[in-house]
Short mmCIF file of C-alpha atoms in Angstrom, two decimals:
data_model
loop_
_atom_site.label_atom_id
_atom_site.label_comp_id
_atom_site.label_asym_id
_atom_site.label_seq_id
_atom_site.Cartn_x
_atom_site.Cartn_y
_atom_site.Cartn_z
CA MET P 1 -29.73 8.56 0.71
CA ALA P 2 -30.78 7.47 -2.79
CA ALA P 3 -29.86 10.84 -4.29
CA VAL P 4 -26.50 11.04 -2.52
CA GLY P 5 -25.76 7.39 -3.36
CA ALA P 6 -26.46 8.07 -7.04
CA ALA P 7 -24.06 11.03 -6.98
CA LEU P 8 -21.42 8.81 -5.37
CA VAL P 9 -21.88 6.13 -8.05
CA VAL P 10 -21.51 8.63 -10.89
CA VAL P 11 -18.34 10.28 -9.55
CA SER P 12 -16.73 6.99 -8.45
CA ALA P 13 -17.23 5.59 -11.96
CA SER P 14 -15.10 8.22 -13.69
CA SER P 15 -11.56 6.95 -13.09
CA PRO P 16 -12.18 3.21 -13.70
CA SER P 17 -14.17 3.92 -16.86
CA LEU P 18 -11.38 6.17 -18.16
CA GLY P 19 -8.76 3.52 -17.36
CA ILE P 20 -10.45 0.86 -19.48
CA ALA P 21 -10.88 3.25 -22.43
CA LEU P 22 -7.42 4.85 -22.11
CA PRO P 23 -5.68 3.11 -25.06
CA GLU P 24 -8.61 3.89 -27.38
CA LEU P 25 -8.76 7.47 -26.13
CA ALA P 26 -5.01 8.00 -26.55
CA GLY P 27 -5.05 6.59 -30.07
CA ASP P 28 -8.04 8.67 -31.08
CA ILE P 29 -6.64 12.01 -29.94
CA GLY P 30 -3.00 11.22 -30.80
CA ALA P 31 -1.67 11.38 -27.24
CA SER P 32 1.94 10.44 -26.62
CA GLN P 33 2.90 8.04 -23.81
CA ALA P 34 3.79 10.98 -21.55
CA GLU P 35 0.47 12.71 -22.29
CA THR P 36 -1.36 9.44 -21.66
CA THR P 37 0.32 9.26 -18.26
CA TRP P 38 -0.89 12.75 -17.41
CA ILE P 39 -4.42 12.00 -18.58
CA SER P 40 -4.42 9.09 -16.14
CA THR P 41 -2.81 10.85 -13.17
CA VAL P 42 -3.77 14.53 -13.21
CA GLY P 43 -7.17 13.90 -11.62
CA SER P 44 -5.60 12.10 -8.66
CA VAL P 45 -2.97 14.82 -8.25
CA VAL P 46 -5.57 17.59 -8.08
CA SER P 47 -7.90 15.52 -5.90
CA ALA P 48 -5.15 14.75 -3.39
CA ALA P 49 -4.21 18.42 -3.12
CA VAL P 50 -7.77 19.73 -2.85
CA LEU P 51 -9.38 17.01 -0.71
CA LEU P 52 -8.61 18.45 2.72
CA PRO P 53 -9.34 22.14 2.00
CA ALA P 54 -12.50 21.23 0.07
CA GLY P 55 -13.85 19.23 2.99
CA ALA P 56 -13.12 22.05 5.43
CA ALA P 57 -14.73 24.64 3.13
CA ALA P 58 -17.83 22.46 2.72
CA ASP P 59 -18.20 22.21 6.51
CA ARG P 60 -17.98 25.99 6.78
CA TRP P 61 -20.05 27.14 3.79
CA GLY P 62 -22.56 24.33 3.39
CA ARG P 63 -22.33 20.71 2.29
CA ARG P 64 -25.33 20.77 -0.03
CA ARG P 65 -24.00 23.85 -1.78
CA PHE P 66 -20.60 22.26 -2.35
CA LEU P 67 -22.08 18.93 -3.40
CA MET P 68 -24.24 20.62 -6.04
CA ALA P 69 -21.36 22.79 -7.24
CA GLY P 70 -19.10 19.75 -7.46
CA LEU P 71 -21.66 17.81 -9.49
CA LEU P 72 -22.16 20.73 -11.86
CA LEU P 73 -18.41 21.05 -12.45
CA PHE P 74 -18.05 17.28 -12.80
CA GLY P 75 -20.91 17.02 -15.30
CA LEU P 76 -19.71 19.89 -17.47
CA ALA P 77 -16.11 18.63 -17.49
CA GLU P 78 -17.15 15.08 -18.41
CA VAL P 79 -19.40 16.21 -21.25
CA ALA P 80 -16.71 18.57 -22.54
CA THR P 81 -14.16 15.72 -22.48
CA ALA P 82 -16.26 13.82 -25.00
CA SER P 83 -16.14 16.74 -27.44
CA VAL P 84 -12.40 17.55 -27.58
CA SER P 85 -9.57 15.93 -29.51
CA GLN P 86 -6.47 17.69 -28.17
CA PRO P 87 -4.44 15.90 -25.45
CA GLU P 88 -3.80 19.17 -23.62
CA LEU P 89 -7.53 19.90 -23.36
CA VAL P 90 -8.26 16.38 -22.15
CA ILE P 91 -5.60 16.77 -19.44
CA ALA P 92 -7.09 20.11 -18.36
CA LEU P 93 -10.61 18.66 -18.23
CA ARG P 94 -9.42 15.65 -16.23
CA ALA P 95 -7.92 18.10 -13.75
CA LEU P 96 -11.36 19.68 -13.38
CA VAL P 97 -12.89 16.23 -12.88
CA GLY P 98 -10.34 15.61 -10.10
CA LEU P 99 -11.24 18.92 -8.50
CA ALA P 100 -14.95 18.09 -8.63
CA SER P 101 -14.35 14.59 -7.23
CA ALA P 102 -12.41 16.06 -4.30
CA VAL P 103 -15.50 18.11 -3.46
CA VAL P 104 -18.14 15.43 -4.01
CA LEU P 105 -16.63 12.27 -2.48
CA PRO P 106 -15.92 13.50 1.09
CA VAL P 107 -19.17 15.47 1.17
CA THR P 108 -21.22 12.40 0.24
CA LEU P 109 -19.65 10.50 3.15
CA ALA P 110 -20.28 13.38 5.56
CA VAL P 111 -23.90 13.71 4.41
CA LEU P 112 -24.60 9.99 4.78
CA VAL P 113 -23.03 9.82 8.22
CA ALA P 114 -24.98 12.89 9.39
CA ALA P 115 -28.26 11.48 8.01
CA PHE P 116 -28.05 8.25 10.03
CA PRO P 117 -28.66 8.01 13.79
CA ARG P 118 -25.46 7.77 15.80
CA GLU P 119 -25.95 4.06 16.52
CA GLN P 120 -26.25 3.34 12.77
CA ARG P 121 -23.36 5.43 11.46
CA ALA P 122 -21.15 2.39 10.90
CA ARG P 123 -23.82 1.23 8.49
CA ALA P 124 -23.60 4.54 6.63
CA VAL P 125 -19.85 4.16 6.21
CA ALA P 126 -20.35 0.58 4.98
CA VAL P 127 -22.93 1.79 2.44
CA TRP P 128 -20.50 4.46 1.20
CA ALA P 129 -17.53 2.09 0.86
CA THR P 130 -19.56 -0.64 -0.81
CA THR P 131 -21.05 1.83 -3.28
CA VAL P 132 -17.58 3.05 -4.32
CA SER P 133 -16.31 -0.49 -4.83
CA VAL P 134 -19.31 -1.79 -6.76
CA SER P 135 -19.59 1.29 -8.96
CA ALA P 136 -15.93 0.93 -10.00
CA SER P 137 -16.50 -2.64 -11.19
CA VAL P 138 -19.72 -1.82 -13.02
CA ALA P 139 -18.17 1.27 -14.60
CA GLY P 140 -15.26 -0.74 -15.98
CA LEU P 141 -17.60 -3.23 -17.65
CA ALA P 142 -19.90 -0.51 -19.00
CA SER P 143 -16.98 1.49 -20.35
CA GLY P 144 -15.51 -1.60 -21.96
CA GLN P 145 -18.78 -2.44 -23.70
CA LEU P 146 -19.45 1.12 -24.90
CA THR P 147 -15.87 1.64 -26.06
CA THR P 148 -15.88 -1.64 -27.95
CA GLU P 149 -19.29 -1.20 -29.58
CA VAL P 150 -19.47 2.59 -30.06
CA SER P 151 -16.74 4.95 -28.85
CA TRP P 152 -14.83 5.96 -25.72
CA ARG P 153 -16.67 9.29 -25.93
CA VAL P 154 -20.02 7.78 -24.91
CA MET P 155 -19.15 7.05 -21.27
CA PRO P 156 -18.12 10.64 -20.38
CA ILE P 157 -21.41 11.88 -21.86
CA VAL P 158 -23.39 9.35 -19.80
CA LEU P 159 -21.59 10.23 -16.57
CA GLY P 160 -21.73 13.98 -17.20
CA ALA P 161 -25.42 13.98 -18.04
CA ALA P 162 -26.23 11.86 -14.98
CA ALA P 163 -24.31 14.26 -12.72
CA LEU P 164 -26.15 17.29 -14.11
CA LEU P 165 -29.54 15.60 -13.73
CA LEU P 166 -28.82 14.77 -10.07
CA VAL P 167 -28.47 18.42 -9.07
CA VAL P 168 -32.25 18.97 -8.92
CA PRO P 169 -33.19 16.01 -6.66
CA LEU P 170 -30.28 16.84 -4.35
CA ARG P 171 -31.51 20.43 -4.10
CA LEU P 172 -35.00 19.20 -3.18
CA THR P 173 -34.13 16.39 -0.77
CA LEU P 174 -30.88 17.32 0.97
CA PRO P 175 -30.99 19.68 3.99
CA GLU P 176 -28.22 22.24 4.22
CA ARG P 177 -25.69 21.80 7.01
CA ARG P 178 -22.76 24.03 7.84
CA ASP P 179 -20.41 24.77 10.72
CA ALA P 180 -19.61 28.47 11.00
CA ALA P 181 -16.70 27.68 13.33
CA ALA P 182 -14.93 25.48 10.76
CA THR P 183 -11.76 26.90 9.25
CA SER P 184 -9.97 26.39 5.94
CA ASP P 185 -6.33 26.63 4.96
CA PRO P 186 -6.04 27.99 1.39
CA LEU P 187 -2.29 28.63 1.56
CA GLY P 188 -1.67 25.08 2.79
CA GLY P 189 -3.82 23.74 -0.05
CA LEU P 190 -1.89 25.80 -2.61
CA LEU P 191 1.48 24.65 -1.27
CA ILE P 192 0.56 20.97 -1.29
CA LEU P 193 -0.92 21.32 -4.79
CA ILE P 194 2.35 22.84 -6.05
CA GLY P 195 4.43 20.27 -4.21
CA ILE P 196 2.58 17.16 -5.36
CA GLY P 197 1.96 18.39 -8.90
CA ALA P 198 5.58 19.39 -9.48
CA LEU P 199 6.94 16.15 -8.04
CA VAL P 200 4.71 14.03 -10.26
CA LEU P 201 5.65 16.19 -13.28
CA GLY P 202 9.34 15.71 -12.57
CA ILE P 203 8.96 11.95 -12.22
CA GLY P 204 6.99 11.78 -15.44
CA GLN P 205 9.59 13.87 -17.32
CA ALA P 206 12.36 11.55 -16.12
CA GLY P 207 11.21 8.91 -18.59
CA GLN P 208 11.60 11.23 -21.57
CA GLY P 209 15.21 12.31 -21.24
CA PRO P 210 18.27 12.41 -18.98
CA ALA P 211 17.56 12.44 -15.28
CA THR P 212 19.73 15.56 -14.92
CA ALA P 213 17.81 17.55 -17.55
CA PRO P 214 16.26 20.86 -16.38
CA ALA P 215 12.80 19.52 -17.32
CA VAL P 216 13.32 16.89 -14.61
CA LEU P 217 15.33 18.71 -11.95
CA VAL P 218 13.34 21.97 -11.90
CA PRO P 219 9.93 20.35 -11.21
CA LEU P 220 11.48 18.05 -8.60
CA LEU P 221 13.07 21.03 -6.86
CA VAL P 222 9.84 23.05 -6.99
CA GLY P 223 7.94 20.04 -5.63
CA LEU P 224 10.38 19.61 -2.75
CA VAL P 225 10.16 23.32 -1.91
CA GLY P 226 6.36 23.16 -2.03
CA ILE P 227 6.15 20.18 0.33
CA VAL P 228 8.70 21.64 2.78
CA GLY P 229 6.83 24.93 2.68
CA PHE P 230 3.59 23.09 3.36
CA VAL P 231 5.04 21.37 6.42
CA LEU P 232 6.51 24.61 7.81
CA TRP P 233 3.26 26.47 7.24
CA GLU P 234 1.18 23.74 8.87
CA LEU P 235 3.46 23.91 11.92
CA ARG P 236 3.03 27.68 12.12
CA THR P 237 -0.63 28.34 11.33
CA SER P 238 -3.27 28.25 14.05
CA SER P 239 -5.77 26.40 11.82
CA PRO P 240 -3.74 23.81 9.88
CA MET P 241 -5.30 21.76 7.10
CA LEU P 242 -3.26 18.77 8.29
CA PRO P 243 -1.80 18.94 11.83
CA VAL P 244 1.65 17.56 11.00
CA ARG P 245 2.55 17.41 14.70
CA LEU P 246 0.27 14.38 14.85
CA PHE P 247 2.85 12.46 12.80
CA THR P 248 4.58 11.32 15.97
CA GLY P 249 5.46 7.80 16.88
CA ARG P 250 5.65 5.15 14.20
CA ALA P 251 2.10 4.02 13.40
CA LEU P 252 0.93 7.05 11.41
CA PRO P 253 4.01 7.68 9.21
CA VAL P 254 4.54 3.95 8.58
CA GLY P 255 0.87 3.44 7.74
CA THR P 256 0.83 6.45 5.42
CA VAL P 257 3.97 5.45 3.51
CA LEU P 258 2.82 1.80 3.34
CA LEU P 259 -0.52 2.91 1.91
CA LEU P 260 1.22 5.24 -0.57
CA LEU P 261 3.59 2.52 -1.83
CA ILE P 262 0.95 -0.22 -2.09
CA THR P 263 -1.59 2.03 -3.79
CA GLY P 264 1.12 3.33 -6.11
CA ALA P 265 2.05 -0.18 -7.19
CA PHE P 266 -1.58 -1.25 -7.67
CA SER P 267 -2.50 1.90 -9.61
CA ALA P 268 0.53 1.41 -11.84
CA TYR P 269 -0.84 -2.01 -12.80
CA THR P 270 -4.22 -0.56 -13.77
CA PHE P 271 -2.37 1.96 -15.97
CA ILE P 272 0.19 -0.18 -17.78
CA GLY P 273 -1.93 -3.34 -17.60
CA VAL P 274 -4.73 -1.88 -19.71
CA GLN P 275 -2.27 -0.81 -22.39
CA TYR P 276 -0.52 -4.20 -22.37
CA LEU P 277 -3.75 -6.19 -22.65
CA GLN P 278 -5.06 -4.08 -25.55
CA ASN P 279 -1.87 -3.17 -27.44
CA VAL P 280 0.12 -6.40 -27.02
CA ARG P 281 -2.47 -9.09 -26.28
CA GLY P 282 -5.00 -7.54 -28.64
CA LEU P 283 -7.94 -7.62 -26.22
CA THR P 284 -10.93 -5.36 -26.73
CA PRO P 285 -11.85 -2.85 -23.99
CA LEU P 286 -14.68 -5.14 -22.87
CA GLU P 287 -12.38 -8.15 -22.71
CA THR P 288 -9.91 -6.02 -20.74
CA ALA P 289 -12.62 -5.09 -18.23
CA LEU P 290 -13.56 -8.75 -17.84
CA THR P 291 -9.90 -9.66 -17.30
CA PHE P 292 -9.65 -7.06 -14.56
CA LEU P 293 -12.41 -8.92 -12.71
CA VAL P 294 -9.79 -11.59 -11.97
CA THR P 295 -7.90 -9.07 -9.86
CA GLU P 296 -11.09 -7.85 -8.20
CA ALA P 297 -12.00 -11.47 -7.37
CA GLY P 298 -8.62 -11.73 -5.65
CA VAL P 299 -9.32 -8.53 -3.71
CA VAL P 300 -12.70 -9.84 -2.55
CA SER P 301 -11.27 -13.24 -1.64
CA GLY P 302 -8.53 -11.68 0.44
CA ALA P 303 -10.86 -9.15 2.05
CA VAL P 304 -13.11 -11.93 3.38
CA PHE P 305 -10.33 -13.14 5.68
CA VAL P 306 -8.66 -9.81 6.48
CA PRO P 307 -10.58 -8.99 9.71
CA TRP P 308 -9.79 -12.40 11.21
CA LEU P 309 -6.18 -12.33 10.02
CA VAL P 310 -5.60 -8.87 11.50
CA ARG P 311 -6.97 -9.97 14.87
CA ARG P 312 -4.96 -13.19 14.76
CA PHE P 313 -1.57 -11.99 13.49
CA GLY P 314 -1.60 -8.19 13.81
CA VAL P 315 -1.06 -5.52 11.18
CA ARG P 316 2.75 -5.74 11.19
CA LEU P 317 2.92 -9.35 9.99
CA LEU P 318 -0.13 -9.19 7.75
CA GLY P 319 0.93 -5.94 6.09
CA SER P 320 4.40 -7.34 5.39
CA VAL P 321 3.04 -10.58 3.94
CA GLY P 322 0.43 -8.77 1.83
CA ALA P 323 2.96 -6.33 0.36
CA THR P 324 5.34 -9.22 -0.37
CA LEU P 325 2.55 -11.01 -2.27
CA VAL P 326 1.99 -7.86 -4.32
CA GLY P 327 5.69 -7.79 -5.22
CA VAL P 328 5.71 -11.49 -6.14
CA ALA P 329 2.58 -10.96 -8.27
CA PHE P 330 4.26 -8.19 -10.25
CA LEU P 331 7.31 -10.35 -10.88
CA ALA P 332 4.97 -13.12 -12.08
CA LEU P 333 3.24 -10.66 -14.42
CA ALA P 334 6.57 -9.52 -15.82
CA ALA P 335 7.74 -13.11 -16.36
CA SER P 336 4.50 -14.30 -17.98
CA ALA P 337 3.79 -11.26 -20.15
CA GLY P 338 5.69 -12.68 -23.12
CA LEU P 339 4.17 -16.18 -22.93
CA SER P 340 1.53 -17.29 -25.40
CA ALA P 341 -0.47 -19.01 -22.65
CA PHE P 342 -2.60 -16.56 -20.71
CA TRP P 343 -3.30 -18.50 -17.51
CA PRO P 344 0.06 -17.71 -15.81
CA PHE P 345 -0.65 -14.01 -16.33
CA ALA P 346 -4.20 -14.45 -14.96
CA ALA P 347 -2.79 -16.24 -11.90
CA GLY P 348 -0.54 -13.24 -11.29
CA LEU P 349 -3.55 -10.95 -11.50
CA ALA P 350 -5.43 -12.98 -8.87
CA LEU P 351 -2.39 -13.00 -6.54
CA LEU P 352 -2.08 -9.23 -6.99
CA GLY P 353 -5.66 -8.76 -5.78
CA VAL P 354 -5.13 -10.97 -2.72
CA GLY P 355 -1.92 -9.19 -1.78
CA PHE P 356 -3.50 -5.77 -2.14
CA ALA P 357 -6.42 -6.77 0.10
CA LEU P 358 -4.07 -8.16 2.76
CA SER P 359 -1.80 -5.07 2.79
CA SER P 360 -4.15 -2.11 2.31
CA THR P 361 -6.29 -2.83 5.38
CA PRO P 362 -3.29 -3.02 7.76
CA ALA P 363 -2.01 0.23 6.24
CA SER P 364 -5.30 1.99 6.95
CA THR P 365 -5.40 0.47 10.44
CA LEU P 366 -1.94 1.86 11.17
CA VAL P 367 -3.05 5.32 10.03
CA VAL P 368 -6.10 5.27 12.29
CA SER P 369 -4.29 3.74 15.27
CA GLY P 370 -1.52 6.33 14.96
CA LEU P 371 -3.89 9.17 15.87
CA PRO P 372 -5.80 9.89 19.07
CA PRO P 373 -9.51 8.97 18.99
CA ALA P 374 -10.47 12.63 18.75
CA ARG P 375 -8.57 12.90 15.46
CA LEU P 376 -10.21 10.04 13.54
CA GLY P 377 -11.61 12.52 11.03
CA VAL P 378 -8.08 13.63 10.21
CA ALA P 379 -7.08 9.97 9.95
CA SER P 380 -9.74 9.38 7.32
CA ALA P 381 -8.51 12.38 5.32
CA VAL P 382 -4.88 11.24 5.57
CA ASN P 383 -5.97 7.79 4.39
CA ASN P 384 -7.70 9.21 1.30
CA VAL P 385 -4.91 11.64 0.46
CA GLY P 386 -2.32 8.86 0.79
CA ARG P 387 -4.25 6.76 -1.73
CA ASP P 388 -4.53 9.64 -4.20
CA ILE P 389 -0.88 10.63 -3.95
CA GLY P 390 0.27 7.02 -4.11
CA GLY P 391 -1.80 6.40 -7.22
CA ALA P 392 -0.50 9.49 -8.99
CA VAL P 393 3.16 8.95 -8.10
CA GLY P 394 3.02 5.21 -8.82
CA VAL P 395 1.57 5.73 -12.29
CA ALA P 396 4.04 8.52 -13.07
CA LEU P 397 7.07 6.54 -11.85
CA VAL P 398 6.19 3.23 -13.51
CA GLY P 399 5.01 5.06 -16.63
CA ALA P 400 8.37 6.83 -16.83
CA VAL P 401 10.22 3.49 -16.59
CA LEU P 402 7.99 1.99 -19.29
CA LEU P 403 8.52 4.92 -21.65
CA ALA P 404 12.30 5.00 -21.15
CA VAL P 405 12.63 1.29 -21.98
CA TYR P 406 10.20 1.54 -24.89
CA GLN P 407 12.10 4.41 -26.49
CA SER P 408 15.48 2.69 -26.08
CA ARG P 409 14.19 -0.56 -27.61
CA VAL P 410 12.33 1.03 -30.53
CA ALA P 411 15.16 3.46 -31.41
CA PRO P 412 16.83 1.18 -34.03
CA THR P 413 13.53 0.88 -35.88
CA LEU P 414 13.22 4.66 -36.18
CA ALA P 415 16.43 5.07 -38.17
CA GLY P 416 14.89 4.36 -41.56
CA LEU P 417 11.58 6.17 -41.05
CA PRO P 418 10.58 9.68 -42.18
CA PRO P 419 11.07 12.19 -39.32
CA PRO P 420 7.33 12.77 -38.65
CA SER P 421 6.62 9.02 -38.51
CA ALA P 422 9.73 8.39 -36.40
CA GLU P 423 8.58 10.98 -33.89
CA GLN P 424 5.13 9.37 -33.69
CA VAL P 425 6.42 5.84 -33.27
CA GLY P 426 8.95 6.96 -30.67
CA SER P 427 6.38 8.72 -28.50
CA GLY P 428 4.42 5.58 -27.57
CA ILE P 429 2.64 2.45 -28.69
CA THR P 430 -0.68 4.18 -29.39
CA SER P 431 1.02 6.82 -31.53
CA ALA P 432 2.88 4.06 -33.37
CA ALA P 433 -0.43 2.46 -34.31
CA GLY P 434 -1.64 5.82 -35.61
CA ALA P 435 1.48 6.27 -37.75
CA ALA P 436 1.22 2.82 -39.33
CA GLY P 437 -1.23 3.98 -42.00
CA ASP P 438 1.44 6.20 -43.58
CA LEU P 439 4.22 3.60 -43.66
CA GLY P 440 2.97 1.33 -46.44
CA PRO P 441 4.61 -2.13 -46.61
CA ALA P 442 6.86 -1.30 -43.64
CA ALA P 443 3.89 -0.84 -41.31
CA ASP P 444 3.69 -4.43 -40.07
CA GLY P 445 7.39 -4.58 -39.20
CA VAL P 446 7.29 -1.22 -37.39
CA LEU P 447 4.18 -2.19 -35.40
CA ASP P 448 5.72 -5.51 -34.41
CA ALA P 449 8.88 -3.72 -33.25
CA ALA P 450 6.77 -1.23 -31.30
CA ARG P 451 4.82 -4.05 -29.60
CA GLN P 452 8.04 -5.84 -28.64
CA ALA P 453 9.47 -2.58 -27.28
CA PHE P 454 6.29 -1.95 -25.30
CA LEU P 455 6.40 -5.51 -23.95
CA ALA P 456 9.93 -4.88 -22.68
CA GLY P 457 8.73 -1.59 -21.17
CA PHE P 458 5.80 -3.33 -19.47
CA GLN P 459 8.12 -5.92 -17.95
CA ALA P 460 10.44 -3.19 -16.68
CA GLY P 461 7.48 -1.22 -15.31
CA ALA P 462 6.08 -4.29 -13.55
CA THR P 463 9.51 -4.91 -12.01
CA ALA P 464 9.59 -1.29 -10.78
CA ALA P 465 6.12 -1.78 -9.25
CA ALA P 466 7.42 -4.95 -7.57
CA ALA P 467 10.26 -2.88 -6.08
CA LEU P 468 7.69 -0.46 -4.59
CA ALA P 469 5.80 -3.38 -3.05
CA PHE P 470 8.94 -5.01 -1.60
CA ALA P 471 9.98 -1.65 -0.14
CA ALA P 472 6.56 -1.44 1.50
CA ALA P 473 6.95 -4.95 2.93
CA LEU P 474 10.38 -4.13 4.37
CA LEU P 475 9.12 -0.87 5.83
CA CYS P 476 6.20 -2.59 7.55
CA ALA P 477 8.29 -5.50 8.84
CA VAL P 478 11.00 -3.29 10.34
CA PHE P 479 9.24 -0.12 11.51
CA ALA P 480 5.55 -0.90 12.10
CA PRO P 481 4.77 -0.99 15.84
CA ARG P 482 3.97 -4.35 17.36
CA GLY P 483 0.70 -5.29 18.99
CA ILE P 484 -1.74 -3.35 16.79
CA ARG P 485 -4.61 -5.65 15.88
CA THR P 486 -7.52 -3.18 15.66
CA ALA P 487 -7.96 0.52 14.94
CA ARG P 488 -8.52 1.06 18.68
CA ASP P 489 -4.97 0.04 19.57
CA ILE P 490 -3.48 3.50 20.05
CA SER P 491 0.28 3.81 19.79
CA PRO P 492 1.98 4.17 23.19
CA GLU P 493 3.65 7.36 21.99
CA LEU P 494 0.25 9.06 21.79
CA GLU P 495 -1.21 7.86 25.09
CA PRO P 496 -1.88 10.68 27.58
CA GLU P 497 0.68 10.86 30.34
CA PRO P 498 -0.36 9.89 33.87
CA ALA P 499 -1.76 12.63 36.08
CA HIS P 500 1.16 12.52 38.54
CA ARG P 501 3.56 13.37 35.67
CA THR P 502 1.53 16.11 34.01
CA GLY P 503 0.07 17.70 37.11
CA THR P 504 -3.46 17.52 35.70
CA THR P 505 -6.52 15.83 37.07
CA ASP P 506 -8.58 13.19 35.31
CA HIS P 507 -11.37 15.74 34.96
CA THR P 508 -9.03 18.20 33.23
CA ARG P 509 -7.77 15.57 30.80
CA ARG P 510 -11.30 14.50 29.93
CA THR P 511 -12.33 18.11 29.38
CA SER P 512 -9.32 18.72 27.10
#
């Protein structure tokens, strides 16, 4: 358990540590705002697409083998990230990190659950979830300190080296387990990868030009075709990666979309919030990590009362209220972003954490309650994939809004600049800071204009995130089934029909 827990800590620390260091990283390698968005999202896109087939392949070919392979890939990709300076290479390496994470994270949960006696498996799940949460907080602080004092390149080296060193103890302590009867669905995995990746690419491109441009429409069309093809294939194949026929009734689709929207809004904050705090407020990476603890304190405070609130009011009301609080928090962040006083912004951060805690648990409960008890493993996978897709799409959508507003606001400033400098300043706030050294006396005025343009973009992005949250609240209030207060409350649509209607006996139903 110690070895697997250490592997879980290392892999879970990657995304939050990157998020804190993102402005420094983007400025160092000269990444544009669009490239910065891809650096942040590509790992989630790949992870979401690969999560289900990777878990099935690990069951079939051996969990220890896949866990070790995932750690090796993760370690090499992290170490390589610290040595490159081209945005395209960083994006490619982050894709490999996402692939490795999709292998490691579900396998660590499966290994822990299998290692505990049946009566203690709830404890194993609690250990796994707590480890992920705590490691994210610690990683943010560590990344902030190392980025402030040394360089953003130190944290990837630390994580990569730790992953490589863990391969040996895992090989010595972890027994191999496999299920020869397990099946995989490579075509389904390829289709969902194409669908999700192309959709996110199209959304990201929308912020860089007209919405009708081929660079926007072609990826969106390819993404739509990929997702439709995935659904049709899953309906046809005898061993589907995701049995889409289980999306009957209202609980599962409502829970999945609610989780996607809420996670998308929250992930968008972690993306644009870091850039705002460092590029507009002037905080260091460490100070940014400490500020993020305000949101995490809100999450913890809300989570303390969630079990009681769900039992008392049900997931429909609680999910709607929680999503509404998230929307209100984003509007508060947008309104207070331009104020000199920081406490109104901090209050919005705390409210955001509370709202996320109150809405994400009902969303997950709807996902689990929307599937028969025999399909709870699929429910867990759907829950994880929904979070990954929501995070990637939310960051891409809000990032596109931010970039579009930034470029429109900074355009008048570019008129009197040399073409190379104008291109740099127009591509994003981090590139504008990099171009300032070549502008001489005009540098201060250009940087101030870029900060004001980014502030306007942040406010527009926060408003877009609020729209996602309010849409989630409306969805939950109108379509979520009533009466679900625990994950054991199965939707009536999925209850087995009585024996006199189906012609089967109780024994036959139990056997099935």
